[in-house]
Structures are given as structure tokens and as C-alpha cells.
Short mmCIF file of C-alpha atoms in Angstrom, two decimals:
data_model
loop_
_atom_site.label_atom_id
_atom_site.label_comp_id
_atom_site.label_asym_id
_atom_site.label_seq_id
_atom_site.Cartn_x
_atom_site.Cartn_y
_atom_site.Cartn_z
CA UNK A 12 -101.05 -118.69 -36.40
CA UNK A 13 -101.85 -120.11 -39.96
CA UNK A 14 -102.73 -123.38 -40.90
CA UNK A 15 -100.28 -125.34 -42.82
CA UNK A 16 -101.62 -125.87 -46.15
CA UNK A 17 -103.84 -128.77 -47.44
CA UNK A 18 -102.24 -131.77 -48.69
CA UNK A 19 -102.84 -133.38 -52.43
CA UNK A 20 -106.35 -134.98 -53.01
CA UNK A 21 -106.86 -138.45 -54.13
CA UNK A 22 -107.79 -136.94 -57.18
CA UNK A 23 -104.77 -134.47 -57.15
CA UNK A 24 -102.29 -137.41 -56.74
CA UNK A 25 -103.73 -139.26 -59.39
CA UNK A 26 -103.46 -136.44 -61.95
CA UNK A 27 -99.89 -135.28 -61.05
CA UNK A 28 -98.70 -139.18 -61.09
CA UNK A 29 -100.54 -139.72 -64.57
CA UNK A 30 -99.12 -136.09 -65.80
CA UNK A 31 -95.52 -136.92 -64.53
CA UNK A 32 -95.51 -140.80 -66.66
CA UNK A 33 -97.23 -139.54 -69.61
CA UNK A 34 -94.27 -136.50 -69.88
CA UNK A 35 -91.65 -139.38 -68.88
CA UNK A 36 -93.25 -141.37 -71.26
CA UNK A 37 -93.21 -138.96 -74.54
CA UNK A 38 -89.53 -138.20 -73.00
CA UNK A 39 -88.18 -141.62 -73.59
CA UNK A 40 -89.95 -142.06 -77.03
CA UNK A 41 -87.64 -139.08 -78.54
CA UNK A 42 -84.75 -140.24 -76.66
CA UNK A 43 -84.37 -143.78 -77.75
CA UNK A 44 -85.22 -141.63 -81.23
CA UNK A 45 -82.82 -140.13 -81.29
CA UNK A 46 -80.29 -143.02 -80.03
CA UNK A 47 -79.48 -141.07 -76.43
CA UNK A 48 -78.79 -142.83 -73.34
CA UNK A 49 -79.77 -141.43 -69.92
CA UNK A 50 -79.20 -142.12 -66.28
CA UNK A 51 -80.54 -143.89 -63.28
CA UNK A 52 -82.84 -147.31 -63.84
CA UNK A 53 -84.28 -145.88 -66.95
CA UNK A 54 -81.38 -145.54 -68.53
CA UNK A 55 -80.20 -149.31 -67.79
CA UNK A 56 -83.14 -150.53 -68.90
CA UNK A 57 -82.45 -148.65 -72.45
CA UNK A 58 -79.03 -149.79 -72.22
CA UNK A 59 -80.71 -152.93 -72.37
CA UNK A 60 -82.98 -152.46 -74.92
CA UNK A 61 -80.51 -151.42 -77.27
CA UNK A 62 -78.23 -154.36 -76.38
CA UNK A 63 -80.90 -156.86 -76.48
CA UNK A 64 -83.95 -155.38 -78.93
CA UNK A 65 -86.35 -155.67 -75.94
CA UNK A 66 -89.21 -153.26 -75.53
CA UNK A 67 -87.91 -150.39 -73.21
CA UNK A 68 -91.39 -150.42 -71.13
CA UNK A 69 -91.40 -154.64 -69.85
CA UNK A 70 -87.60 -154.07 -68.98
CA UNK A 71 -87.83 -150.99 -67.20
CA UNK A 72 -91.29 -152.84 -65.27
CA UNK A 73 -88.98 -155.77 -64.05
CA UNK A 74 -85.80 -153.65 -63.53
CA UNK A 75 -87.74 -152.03 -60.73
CA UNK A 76 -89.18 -154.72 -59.01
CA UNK A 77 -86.51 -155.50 -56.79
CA UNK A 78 -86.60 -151.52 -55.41
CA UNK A 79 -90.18 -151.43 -53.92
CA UNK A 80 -89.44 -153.64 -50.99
CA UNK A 81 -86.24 -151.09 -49.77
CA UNK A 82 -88.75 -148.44 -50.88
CA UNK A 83 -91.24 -149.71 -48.67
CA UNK A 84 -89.13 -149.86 -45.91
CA UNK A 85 -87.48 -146.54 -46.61
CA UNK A 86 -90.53 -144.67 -47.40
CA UNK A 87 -93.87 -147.02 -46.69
CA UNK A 88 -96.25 -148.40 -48.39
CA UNK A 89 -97.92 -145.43 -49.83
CA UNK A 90 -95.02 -143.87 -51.82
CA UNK A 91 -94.31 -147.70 -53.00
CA UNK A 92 -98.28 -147.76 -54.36
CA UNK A 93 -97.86 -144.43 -56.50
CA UNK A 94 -93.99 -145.25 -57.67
CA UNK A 95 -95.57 -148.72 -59.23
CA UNK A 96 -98.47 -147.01 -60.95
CA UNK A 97 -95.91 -144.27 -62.23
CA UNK A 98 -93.45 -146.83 -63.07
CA UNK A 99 -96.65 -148.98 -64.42
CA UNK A 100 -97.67 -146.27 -66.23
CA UNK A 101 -95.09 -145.54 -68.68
CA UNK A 102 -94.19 -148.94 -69.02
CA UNK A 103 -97.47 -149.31 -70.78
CA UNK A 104 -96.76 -146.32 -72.48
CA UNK A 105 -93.66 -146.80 -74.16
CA UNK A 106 -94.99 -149.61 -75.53
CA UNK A 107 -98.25 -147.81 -77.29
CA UNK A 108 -97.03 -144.06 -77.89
CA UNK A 109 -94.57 -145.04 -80.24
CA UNK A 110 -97.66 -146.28 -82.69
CA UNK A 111 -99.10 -142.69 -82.29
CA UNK A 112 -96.29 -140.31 -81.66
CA UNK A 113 -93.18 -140.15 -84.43
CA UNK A 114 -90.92 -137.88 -84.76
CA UNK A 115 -88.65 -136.54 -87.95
CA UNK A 116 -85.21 -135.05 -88.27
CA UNK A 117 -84.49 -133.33 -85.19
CA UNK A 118 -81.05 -131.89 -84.41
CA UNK A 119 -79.37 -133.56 -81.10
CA UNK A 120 -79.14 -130.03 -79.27
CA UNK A 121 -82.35 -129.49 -79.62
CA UNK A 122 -83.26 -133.08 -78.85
CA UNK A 123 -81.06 -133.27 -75.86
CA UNK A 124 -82.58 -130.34 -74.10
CA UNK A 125 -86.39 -131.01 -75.10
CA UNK A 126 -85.44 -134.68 -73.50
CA UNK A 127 -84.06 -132.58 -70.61
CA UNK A 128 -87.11 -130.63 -70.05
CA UNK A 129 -89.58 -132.99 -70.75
CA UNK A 130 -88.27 -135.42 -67.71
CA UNK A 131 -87.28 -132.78 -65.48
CA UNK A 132 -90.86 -131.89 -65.50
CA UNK A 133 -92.48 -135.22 -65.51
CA UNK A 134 -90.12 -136.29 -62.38
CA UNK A 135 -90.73 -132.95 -60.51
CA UNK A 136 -94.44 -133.84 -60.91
CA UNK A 137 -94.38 -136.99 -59.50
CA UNK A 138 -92.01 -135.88 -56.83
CA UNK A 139 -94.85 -133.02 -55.93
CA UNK A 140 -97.52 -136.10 -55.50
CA UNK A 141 -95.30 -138.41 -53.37
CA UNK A 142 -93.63 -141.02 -56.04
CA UNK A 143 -90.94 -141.60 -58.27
CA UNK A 144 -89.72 -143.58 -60.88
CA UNK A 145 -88.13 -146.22 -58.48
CA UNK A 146 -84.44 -147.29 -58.70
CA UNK A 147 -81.20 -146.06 -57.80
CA UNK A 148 -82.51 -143.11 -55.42
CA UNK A 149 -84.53 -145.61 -53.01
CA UNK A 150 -80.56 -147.68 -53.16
CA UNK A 151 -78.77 -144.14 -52.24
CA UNK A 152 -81.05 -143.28 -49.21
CA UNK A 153 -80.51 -146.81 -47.91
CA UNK A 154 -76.54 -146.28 -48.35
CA UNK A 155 -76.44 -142.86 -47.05
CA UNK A 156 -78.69 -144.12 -44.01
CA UNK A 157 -76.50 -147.19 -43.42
CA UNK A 158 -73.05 -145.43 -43.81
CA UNK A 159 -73.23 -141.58 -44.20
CA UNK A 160 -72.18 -141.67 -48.13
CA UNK A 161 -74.40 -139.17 -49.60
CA UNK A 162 -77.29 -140.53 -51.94
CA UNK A 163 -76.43 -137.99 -54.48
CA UNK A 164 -72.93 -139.51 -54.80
CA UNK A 165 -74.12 -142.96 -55.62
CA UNK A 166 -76.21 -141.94 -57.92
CA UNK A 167 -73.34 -139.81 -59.46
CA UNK A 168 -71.06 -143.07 -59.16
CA UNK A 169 -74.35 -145.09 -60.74
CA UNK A 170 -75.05 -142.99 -63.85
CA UNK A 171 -71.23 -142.37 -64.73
CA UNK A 172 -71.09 -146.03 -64.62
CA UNK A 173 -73.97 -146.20 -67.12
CA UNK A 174 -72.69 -143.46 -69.69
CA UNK A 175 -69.35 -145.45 -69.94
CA UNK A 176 -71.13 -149.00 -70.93
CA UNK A 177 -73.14 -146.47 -73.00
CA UNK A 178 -69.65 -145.95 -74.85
CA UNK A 179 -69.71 -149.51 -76.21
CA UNK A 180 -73.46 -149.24 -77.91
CA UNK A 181 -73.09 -145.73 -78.60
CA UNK A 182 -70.93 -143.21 -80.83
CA UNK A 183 -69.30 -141.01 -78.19
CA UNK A 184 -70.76 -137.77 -79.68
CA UNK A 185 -74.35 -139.65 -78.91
CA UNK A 186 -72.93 -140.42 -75.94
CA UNK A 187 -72.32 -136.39 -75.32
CA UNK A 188 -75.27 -135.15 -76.68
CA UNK A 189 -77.13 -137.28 -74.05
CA UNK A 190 -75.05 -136.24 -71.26
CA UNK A 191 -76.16 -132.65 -72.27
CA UNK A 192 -79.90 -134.13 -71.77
CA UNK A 193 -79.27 -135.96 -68.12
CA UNK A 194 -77.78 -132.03 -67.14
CA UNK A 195 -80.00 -130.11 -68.08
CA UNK A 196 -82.62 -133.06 -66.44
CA UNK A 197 -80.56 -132.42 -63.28
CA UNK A 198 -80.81 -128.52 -63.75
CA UNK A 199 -84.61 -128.52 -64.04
CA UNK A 200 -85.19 -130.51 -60.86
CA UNK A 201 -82.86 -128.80 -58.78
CA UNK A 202 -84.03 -124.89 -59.97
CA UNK A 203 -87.71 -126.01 -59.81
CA UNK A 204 -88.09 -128.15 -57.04
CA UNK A 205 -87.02 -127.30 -53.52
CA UNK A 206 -89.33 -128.12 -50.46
CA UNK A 207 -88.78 -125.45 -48.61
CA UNK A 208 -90.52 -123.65 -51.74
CA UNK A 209 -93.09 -126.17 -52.70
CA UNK A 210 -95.71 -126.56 -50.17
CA UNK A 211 -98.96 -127.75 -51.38
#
């Protein structure tokens, strides 16, 4: 009979969570770039940002506050610990990176799928290492736990929501171009990360 695998080190956890913000993190500087919009609570907190001129990274810090007490309860405390250093961790970051990293004409194809990629990866990285980027998710477990409505359909219901206020800050062909981003997000995650796959 084997043994089931060892988990993720201290050390492991701590890379993979670092990895996943910093990839977020450069993810978020093209996108607001390039004028996209995306889903979940990042992408309220850059509706925000663009409604208000408030720095992306304190809005998406406070956004998220109110999620780590259902996440506690939903998960425990140690996913809530590595969610607020991911979620702490770009929120620092998209405030310095954009002093460092700039970025010149770039078509919105292109844009959209490297913004795809980028936090596809990031996410499935901090998924690997037990965390997340708070938000909506933590709210759909709770819902489909409390009434049988599938997490994946608030979520749905959550980010259409977004892309239409989007529609009122945004051209609609911006507006499509980062729609074409948040699928091929969705596309990434759901090729390259299945548990019955993953097991370290």
C-alpha cells in the first residue's frame, strides 16, 4: 500500500503564495494598462479605482476584509492566514511595480490573453499552497452550503454583474477584450488544476 504523498513545506507554501501574488500582481499592472476590467473582488476593486482614482492595491486590501471571517469559518484559520498574506502581498505590490515595470503599445488580443495567463497561473499557484485571493468564492461556498445554489453560479451572477457596471467606465470593445482575458483566466484554471490530478 503506498503512502499518500507529502504535503507542502513551510517553506513550499511560502514560495508558491509569494509566486502566485507576484504573477497576480504583474497581471493587474498590464490590465489596468491597458484599461481592462476583470472579475471577482479584484475586479470591483478596479472598478473602483477607475471610478474614484484610488490606488488598486489599499482598495482591493479593505474590499477583502469583510471575507476572512466567513473564510475562517468555511475553511479555518490557516487558509484565512495565507489568503491575507496573498491578498497582502499584491496589495503592496500594485502599489510599487508600477514604478519598475511599464509597459508600451501592446495590442488588446495579445494583452487580454497574457492577462489571462498570467492570473490563471498566479491563482492556480496559490490554490496548490492552500489560499486564494479572498472574495466572492469564500461568499459562493457559504450560499451553496446554506441553500444548494452552486458557488460557480454566484460567481457567474457576481462577475456578469461587474462587466455590465464596467459598461459605464468602459468602451464596450474594452469591455470585450477583457471578457476575452477573464475566459481564458477561467480556461487556465480549469485545464490545469484538478485535484484529482494535483497531489503534492
Amino acid at each position: 500500500m503506498s503512502l499518500p504523498p507529502p504535503g507542502h513545506s513551510l517553506i513550499d507554501d511560502a514560495q508558491g503564495i509569494a509566486f502566485g501574488s507576484f504573477m497576480a500582481a504583474v497581471s493587474v499592472v498590464l490590465l489596468t494598462h491597458l484599461g481592462f476590467v476583470t472579475g471577482q473582488t479584484a475586479g470591483l476593486a478596479i472598478l473602483i479605482s477607475y471610478a474614484t482614482g484610488w490606488a488598486f492595491g489599499p482598495v482591493f486590501f479593505i474590499i477583502n476584509l469583510p471575507f476572512y471571517w466567513l473564510g475562517w469559518r468555511r475553511f479555518g484559520p490557516v487558509f484565512v492566514a495565507k489568503s491575507f498574506a496573498a491578498v497582502a502581498i499584491l496589495s503592496v505590490l500594485a502599489v510599487i511595480l508600477p514604478r519598475y515595470l511599464h509597459f508600451g503599445d501592446t495590442h488588446p488580443a495579445v494583452g487580454a490573453l497574457l492577462v489571462g495567463c498570467l492570473t490563471g497561473v498566479g491563482l492556480i499557484a496559490l490554490f496548490r499552497h492552500g489560499s486564494s485571493l479572498g472574495g466572492i468564492g469564500i461568499v459562493g461556498l457559504y450560499i451553496q452550503d446554506a441553500t444548494g445554489f452552486r458557488a460557480g453560479w454566484v460567481q457567474m451572477i457576481f462577475d456578469a454583474a461587474l462587466f455590465l457596471v464596467a459598461l459605464t467606465l468602459r468602451d464596450p470593445v474594452t469591455v470585450g477584450w477583457s471578457f476575452l482575458g477573464a475566459v481564458v483566466l477561467n480556461l487556465t484554471i480549469a485545464v490545469n488544476h484538478r485535484k484529482d490530478r494535483y497531489i503534492a
